[in-house]
Amino acid sequence: MNNLRILALAIIFLSAAGCSKSTPAWEYMPDMYDFPSFKAQEADSQSPNGAAARLAPENTVSRDYQIYRYSAQDTEKAGRELKNPIPRTRSALERGQKVYNTYCIVCHGARGSGDGYIVPPYPRPPNLLSEKVDQCPYGAIFNVITRGQNLMPNYEAQVSAPDRWMTIHYIRALQRADNPTPEDLSLLKKSEGSK
Ligand code: HEC
């Protein structure tokens, strides 16, 4: 009985303390709330490199890591050997457009003609609508994005492999829009006539 009375008093006391705005609330067994923790960018003297964010052990690879055997010099070989594994669907084109407009547009420009926002001072990149890139196999373009080429940095870390393939579908769409087939034009004429 005595114990119960003490418990009841303690509850009243603690809840009253918690309600008062002028004093901080009492913390009852705060162990799990306040334990020392770091934000990722903070320093930690206990860590081997002094940073709170620990590095992954050496030679760690992600679970979906795939070996890629083509160097920046193997673009022609990649063009012969690699096929685009992603079908050209509406969602693939939309994703490709999003990636292109995020990573490539600054240099290559919205339509691919090389007039991106940072040109100049950045040297004008080649036109992606040229006959050369038009004829360039998917695998070769994939290798340029994965490994870079001369002044162009590589985008292996920023753009995942499926995103690279979808971006190439989008570049093909830009090329087609720039150089429509007679069939494309006849469709356009038809829809104008039907207005
Ligand atoms: C920082 C500017 C920059 C960005 C961003 C950039 N590129 Fe490039 N790109 C270049 C330059 C410069 C070249 C020419 C490299 C050379 O001299 O061989 C080039 C070349 C290319 C070529 C080869 C064209 C040819 O005629 O040989 C392709 C294809 C290409 N880029 C696609 C892309 C794609 C796709 C992206 C986005 C994932 C991208 N680039 C992002 C600057 C850039």
Short mmCIF file of C-alpha atoms and ligand atoms in Angstrom, two decimals:
data_model
loop_
_atom_site.label_atom_id
_atom_site.label_comp_id
_atom_site.label_asym_id
_atom_site.label_seq_id
_atom_site.Cartn_x
_atom_site.Cartn_y
_atom_site.Cartn_z
CA MET A 1 0.00 0.00 0.00
CA ASN A 2 2.77 2.35 1.01
CA ASN A 3 4.61 1.61 -2.23
CA LEU A 4 1.53 2.37 -4.26
CA ARG A 5 1.12 5.70 -2.53
CA ILE A 6 4.71 6.67 -3.30
CA LEU A 7 4.22 5.64 -6.92
CA ALA A 8 1.04 7.70 -7.22
CA LEU A 9 2.78 10.73 -5.71
CA ALA A 10 5.75 10.27 -8.06
CA ILE A 11 3.45 10.16 -11.08
CA ILE A 12 1.63 13.33 -10.01
CA PHE A 13 4.92 15.06 -9.31
CA LEU A 14 6.53 14.02 -12.58
CA SER A 15 3.54 14.92 -14.73
CA ALA A 16 3.21 18.30 -13.01
CA ALA A 17 6.92 18.96 -13.60
CA GLY A 18 6.44 18.00 -17.23
CA CYS A 19 3.55 20.43 -17.69
CA SER A 20 5.28 23.50 -16.32
CA LYS A 21 6.62 25.66 -19.13
CA SER A 22 9.14 27.51 -16.93
CA THR A 23 11.28 24.51 -16.01
CA PRO A 24 12.51 21.77 -18.27
CA ALA A 25 10.66 18.43 -18.06
CA TRP A 26 12.15 15.75 -15.88
CA GLU A 27 13.57 12.87 -17.76
CA TYR A 28 12.77 9.49 -16.31
CA MET A 29 15.46 6.95 -17.31
CA PRO A 30 16.80 8.92 -20.33
CA ASP A 31 19.44 6.29 -21.18
CA MET A 32 18.25 5.45 -24.65
CA TYR A 33 17.42 9.05 -25.64
CA ASP A 34 20.72 10.73 -24.86
CA PHE A 35 23.55 8.58 -25.94
CA PRO A 36 26.58 10.06 -27.65
CA SER A 37 26.10 10.11 -31.42
CA PHE A 38 27.77 11.87 -34.30
CA LYS A 39 26.53 13.48 -37.46
CA ALA A 40 28.18 12.02 -40.56
CA GLN A 41 30.33 15.10 -41.27
CA GLU A 42 31.60 15.60 -37.70
CA ALA A 43 35.06 14.81 -36.38
CA ASP A 44 35.59 11.80 -34.12
CA SER A 45 38.95 11.45 -32.36
CA GLN A 46 38.32 7.71 -31.86
CA SER A 47 38.02 7.07 -35.60
CA PRO A 48 41.19 6.00 -37.48
CA ASN A 49 40.91 8.87 -39.99
CA GLY A 50 39.46 11.39 -37.54
CA ALA A 51 36.07 11.55 -39.31
CA ALA A 52 32.85 10.29 -37.72
CA ALA A 53 31.79 8.58 -40.97
CA ARG A 54 33.85 5.39 -41.16
CA LEU A 55 35.21 4.21 -44.48
CA ALA A 56 34.17 0.83 -45.86
CA PRO A 57 36.91 -1.80 -45.46
CA GLU A 58 39.39 -1.98 -48.32
CA ASN A 59 38.23 -3.83 -51.46
CA THR A 60 34.56 -3.51 -50.50
CA VAL A 61 32.25 -3.55 -53.52
CA SER A 62 28.50 -2.95 -53.66
CA ARG A 63 26.28 -6.03 -54.01
CA ASP A 64 25.23 -5.10 -57.52
CA TYR A 65 28.80 -4.35 -58.68
CA GLN A 66 29.53 -5.66 -62.17
CA ILE A 67 32.97 -5.95 -63.69
CA TYR A 68 33.38 -3.63 -66.67
CA ARG A 69 36.33 -4.61 -68.87
CA TYR A 70 36.54 -1.70 -71.32
CA SER A 71 38.99 1.16 -70.81
CA ALA A 72 38.69 4.65 -72.33
CA GLN A 73 40.75 3.34 -75.28
CA ASP A 74 38.32 0.46 -75.97
CA THR A 75 35.39 2.55 -77.25
CA GLU A 76 35.39 0.91 -80.69
CA LYS A 77 35.53 -2.57 -79.16
CA ALA A 78 32.70 -1.72 -76.74
CA GLY A 79 30.73 -0.50 -79.76
CA ARG A 80 31.11 -3.89 -81.44
CA GLU A 81 30.47 -6.01 -78.35
CA LEU A 82 27.93 -4.27 -76.10
CA LYS A 83 24.23 -4.20 -76.87
CA ASN A 84 21.69 -1.95 -75.18
CA PRO A 85 19.91 -4.34 -72.78
CA ILE A 86 17.06 -1.91 -72.08
CA PRO A 87 14.10 -1.82 -74.46
CA ARG A 88 13.12 1.56 -75.88
CA THR A 89 9.91 2.27 -74.02
CA ARG A 90 8.20 5.48 -73.04
CA SER A 91 9.39 5.21 -69.43
CA ALA A 92 12.97 4.46 -70.56
CA LEU A 93 12.93 7.58 -72.76
CA GLU A 94 11.51 9.70 -69.94
CA ARG A 95 14.18 8.46 -67.54
CA GLY A 96 16.86 9.05 -70.20
CA GLN A 97 15.60 12.60 -70.67
CA LYS A 98 15.76 13.21 -66.91
CA VAL A 99 19.35 11.92 -66.69
CA TYR A 100 20.42 13.87 -69.80
CA ASN A 101 18.87 17.07 -68.44
CA THR A 102 20.63 16.52 -65.11
CA TYR A 103 24.15 15.53 -66.16
CA CYS A 104 24.74 16.20 -69.84
CA ILE A 105 22.77 19.36 -70.66
CA VAL A 106 25.29 21.75 -69.05
CA CYS A 107 27.79 20.99 -71.81
CA HIS A 108 25.88 19.32 -74.64
CA GLY A 109 22.85 21.65 -74.54
CA ALA A 110 19.12 20.88 -74.42
CA ARG A 111 19.02 19.56 -78.01
CA GLY A 112 22.50 17.98 -78.06
CA SER A 113 24.08 20.55 -80.36
CA GLY A 114 26.85 21.52 -77.91
CA ASP A 115 25.53 24.86 -76.64
CA GLY A 116 25.27 24.04 -72.91
CA TYR A 117 25.08 26.70 -70.18
CA ILE A 118 28.80 26.53 -69.35
CA VAL A 119 29.92 26.89 -73.00
CA PRO A 120 31.90 29.16 -73.06
CA PRO A 121 34.08 29.37 -70.97
CA TYR A 122 34.02 25.55 -71.23
CA PRO A 123 35.19 24.52 -74.74
CA ARG A 124 32.30 23.62 -77.04
CA PRO A 125 31.73 19.85 -77.04
CA PRO A 126 31.04 18.02 -80.29
CA ASN A 127 27.51 18.00 -81.71
CA LEU A 128 25.62 14.85 -80.63
CA LEU A 129 23.42 15.29 -83.72
CA SER A 130 26.41 14.83 -86.06
CA GLU A 131 26.50 11.97 -88.54
CA LYS A 132 29.43 10.58 -86.55
CA VAL A 133 27.44 10.17 -83.31
CA ASP A 134 24.36 9.13 -85.28
CA GLN A 135 26.38 6.22 -86.73
CA CYS A 136 28.16 5.53 -83.42
CA PRO A 137 26.94 2.19 -81.95
CA TYR A 138 25.15 2.21 -78.57
CA GLY A 139 28.06 0.39 -76.88
CA ALA A 140 30.58 3.03 -77.99
CA ILE A 141 28.47 5.86 -76.55
CA PHE A 142 28.04 3.78 -73.38
CA ASN A 143 31.83 3.55 -73.09
CA VAL A 144 32.28 7.31 -73.58
CA ILE A 145 29.84 7.98 -70.72
CA THR A 146 31.38 5.26 -68.51
CA ARG A 147 35.05 6.06 -69.11
CA GLY A 148 35.02 9.64 -70.40
CA GLN A 149 36.84 10.80 -73.52
CA ASN A 150 39.61 13.44 -73.57
CA LEU A 151 38.06 16.59 -72.02
CA MET A 152 34.78 14.87 -71.14
CA PRO A 153 34.81 13.49 -67.59
CA ASN A 154 33.44 10.00 -66.93
CA TYR A 155 30.00 9.56 -65.38
CA GLU A 156 30.46 6.03 -64.03
CA ALA A 157 29.89 7.08 -60.41
CA GLN A 158 27.02 9.52 -61.00
CA VAL A 159 24.96 7.70 -63.64
CA SER A 160 24.11 4.01 -63.12
CA ALA A 161 24.58 1.58 -66.02
CA PRO A 162 20.81 1.28 -66.76
CA ASP A 163 20.52 5.08 -66.67
CA ARG A 164 23.40 5.35 -69.16
CA TRP A 165 21.60 3.03 -71.60
CA MET A 166 18.35 4.98 -71.22
CA THR A 167 20.21 8.26 -71.80
CA ILE A 168 21.47 6.85 -75.11
CA HIS A 169 17.87 6.04 -76.11
CA TYR A 170 17.09 9.70 -75.41
CA ILE A 171 20.10 10.90 -77.47
CA ARG A 172 18.77 8.76 -80.34
CA ALA A 173 15.39 10.51 -79.92
CA LEU A 174 17.11 13.93 -80.12
CA GLN A 175 18.90 12.79 -83.29
CA ARG A 176 15.66 11.54 -84.83
CA ALA A 177 13.87 14.78 -83.95
CA ASP A 178 16.68 16.72 -85.66
CA ASN A 179 16.63 14.50 -88.72
CA PRO A 180 13.12 13.11 -89.16
CA THR A 181 12.44 10.31 -91.64
CA PRO A 182 10.03 10.89 -94.55
CA GLU A 183 7.58 8.69 -92.61
CA ASP A 184 7.82 10.97 -89.51
CA LEU A 185 7.10 13.99 -91.73
CA SER A 186 4.15 12.35 -93.45
CA LEU A 187 2.67 11.60 -90.01
CA LEU A 188 3.14 15.25 -89.03
CA LYS A 189 1.42 16.42 -92.20
CA LYS A 190 -1.49 14.08 -91.54
CA SER A 191 -2.01 15.38 -88.01
CA GLU A 192 -1.82 19.01 -89.22
CA GLY A 193 -4.43 18.21 -91.88
CA SER A 194 -6.75 16.63 -89.32
CA LYS A 195 -6.94 19.80 -87.21
C1 HEC B 1 31.73 18.94 -68.63
C2 HEC B 1 31.13 18.93 -69.94
C3 HEC B 1 30.50 17.64 -70.42
C4 HEC B 1 29.49 16.93 -69.80
C5 HEC B 1 28.79 17.25 -68.50
C6 HEC B 1 29.22 15.81 -70.68
N1 HEC B 1 30.02 15.84 -71.76
FE1 HEC B 1 29.97 14.57 -73.33
N2 HEC B 1 31.57 15.50 -74.14
C7 HEC B 1 32.16 16.64 -73.65
C8 HEC B 1 33.33 16.96 -74.48
C9 HEC B 1 34.25 18.15 -74.29
C10 HEC B 1 33.40 15.95 -75.46
C11 HEC B 1 34.47 15.81 -76.54
C12 HEC B 1 35.55 14.92 -75.99
C13 HEC B 1 36.68 14.72 -76.99
O1 HEC B 1 37.32 15.74 -77.31
O2 HEC B 1 36.90 13.62 -77.41
C14 HEC B 1 32.27 15.07 -75.22
C15 HEC B 1 31.99 13.96 -76.01
C16 HEC B 1 30.84 13.21 -75.90
C17 HEC B 1 30.45 12.16 -76.82
C18 HEC B 1 31.24 11.73 -78.05
C19 HEC B 1 30.96 12.65 -79.21
C20 HEC B 1 31.92 12.46 -80.35
O3 HEC B 1 31.66 13.07 -81.40
O4 HEC B 1 32.93 11.76 -80.19
C21 HEC B 1 29.27 11.66 -76.37
C22 HEC B 1 28.45 10.54 -77.02
C23 HEC B 1 28.94 12.37 -75.15
N3 HEC B 1 29.89 13.31 -74.90
C24 HEC B 1 27.81 12.13 -74.39
C25 HEC B 1 27.60 12.68 -73.13
C26 HEC B 1 26.54 12.27 -72.23
C27 HEC B 1 25.49 11.23 -72.54
C28 HEC B 1 26.68 13.03 -71.10
C29 HEC B 1 25.86 12.96 -69.82
C30 HEC B 1 25.89 11.69 -69.13
C31 HEC B 1 27.81 13.91 -71.31
N4 HEC B 1 28.35 13.67 -72.55
C32 HEC B 1 28.24 14.86 -70.40
C33 HEC B 1 31.78 17.36 -72.56
C34 HEC B 1 30.81 16.95 -71.64
#
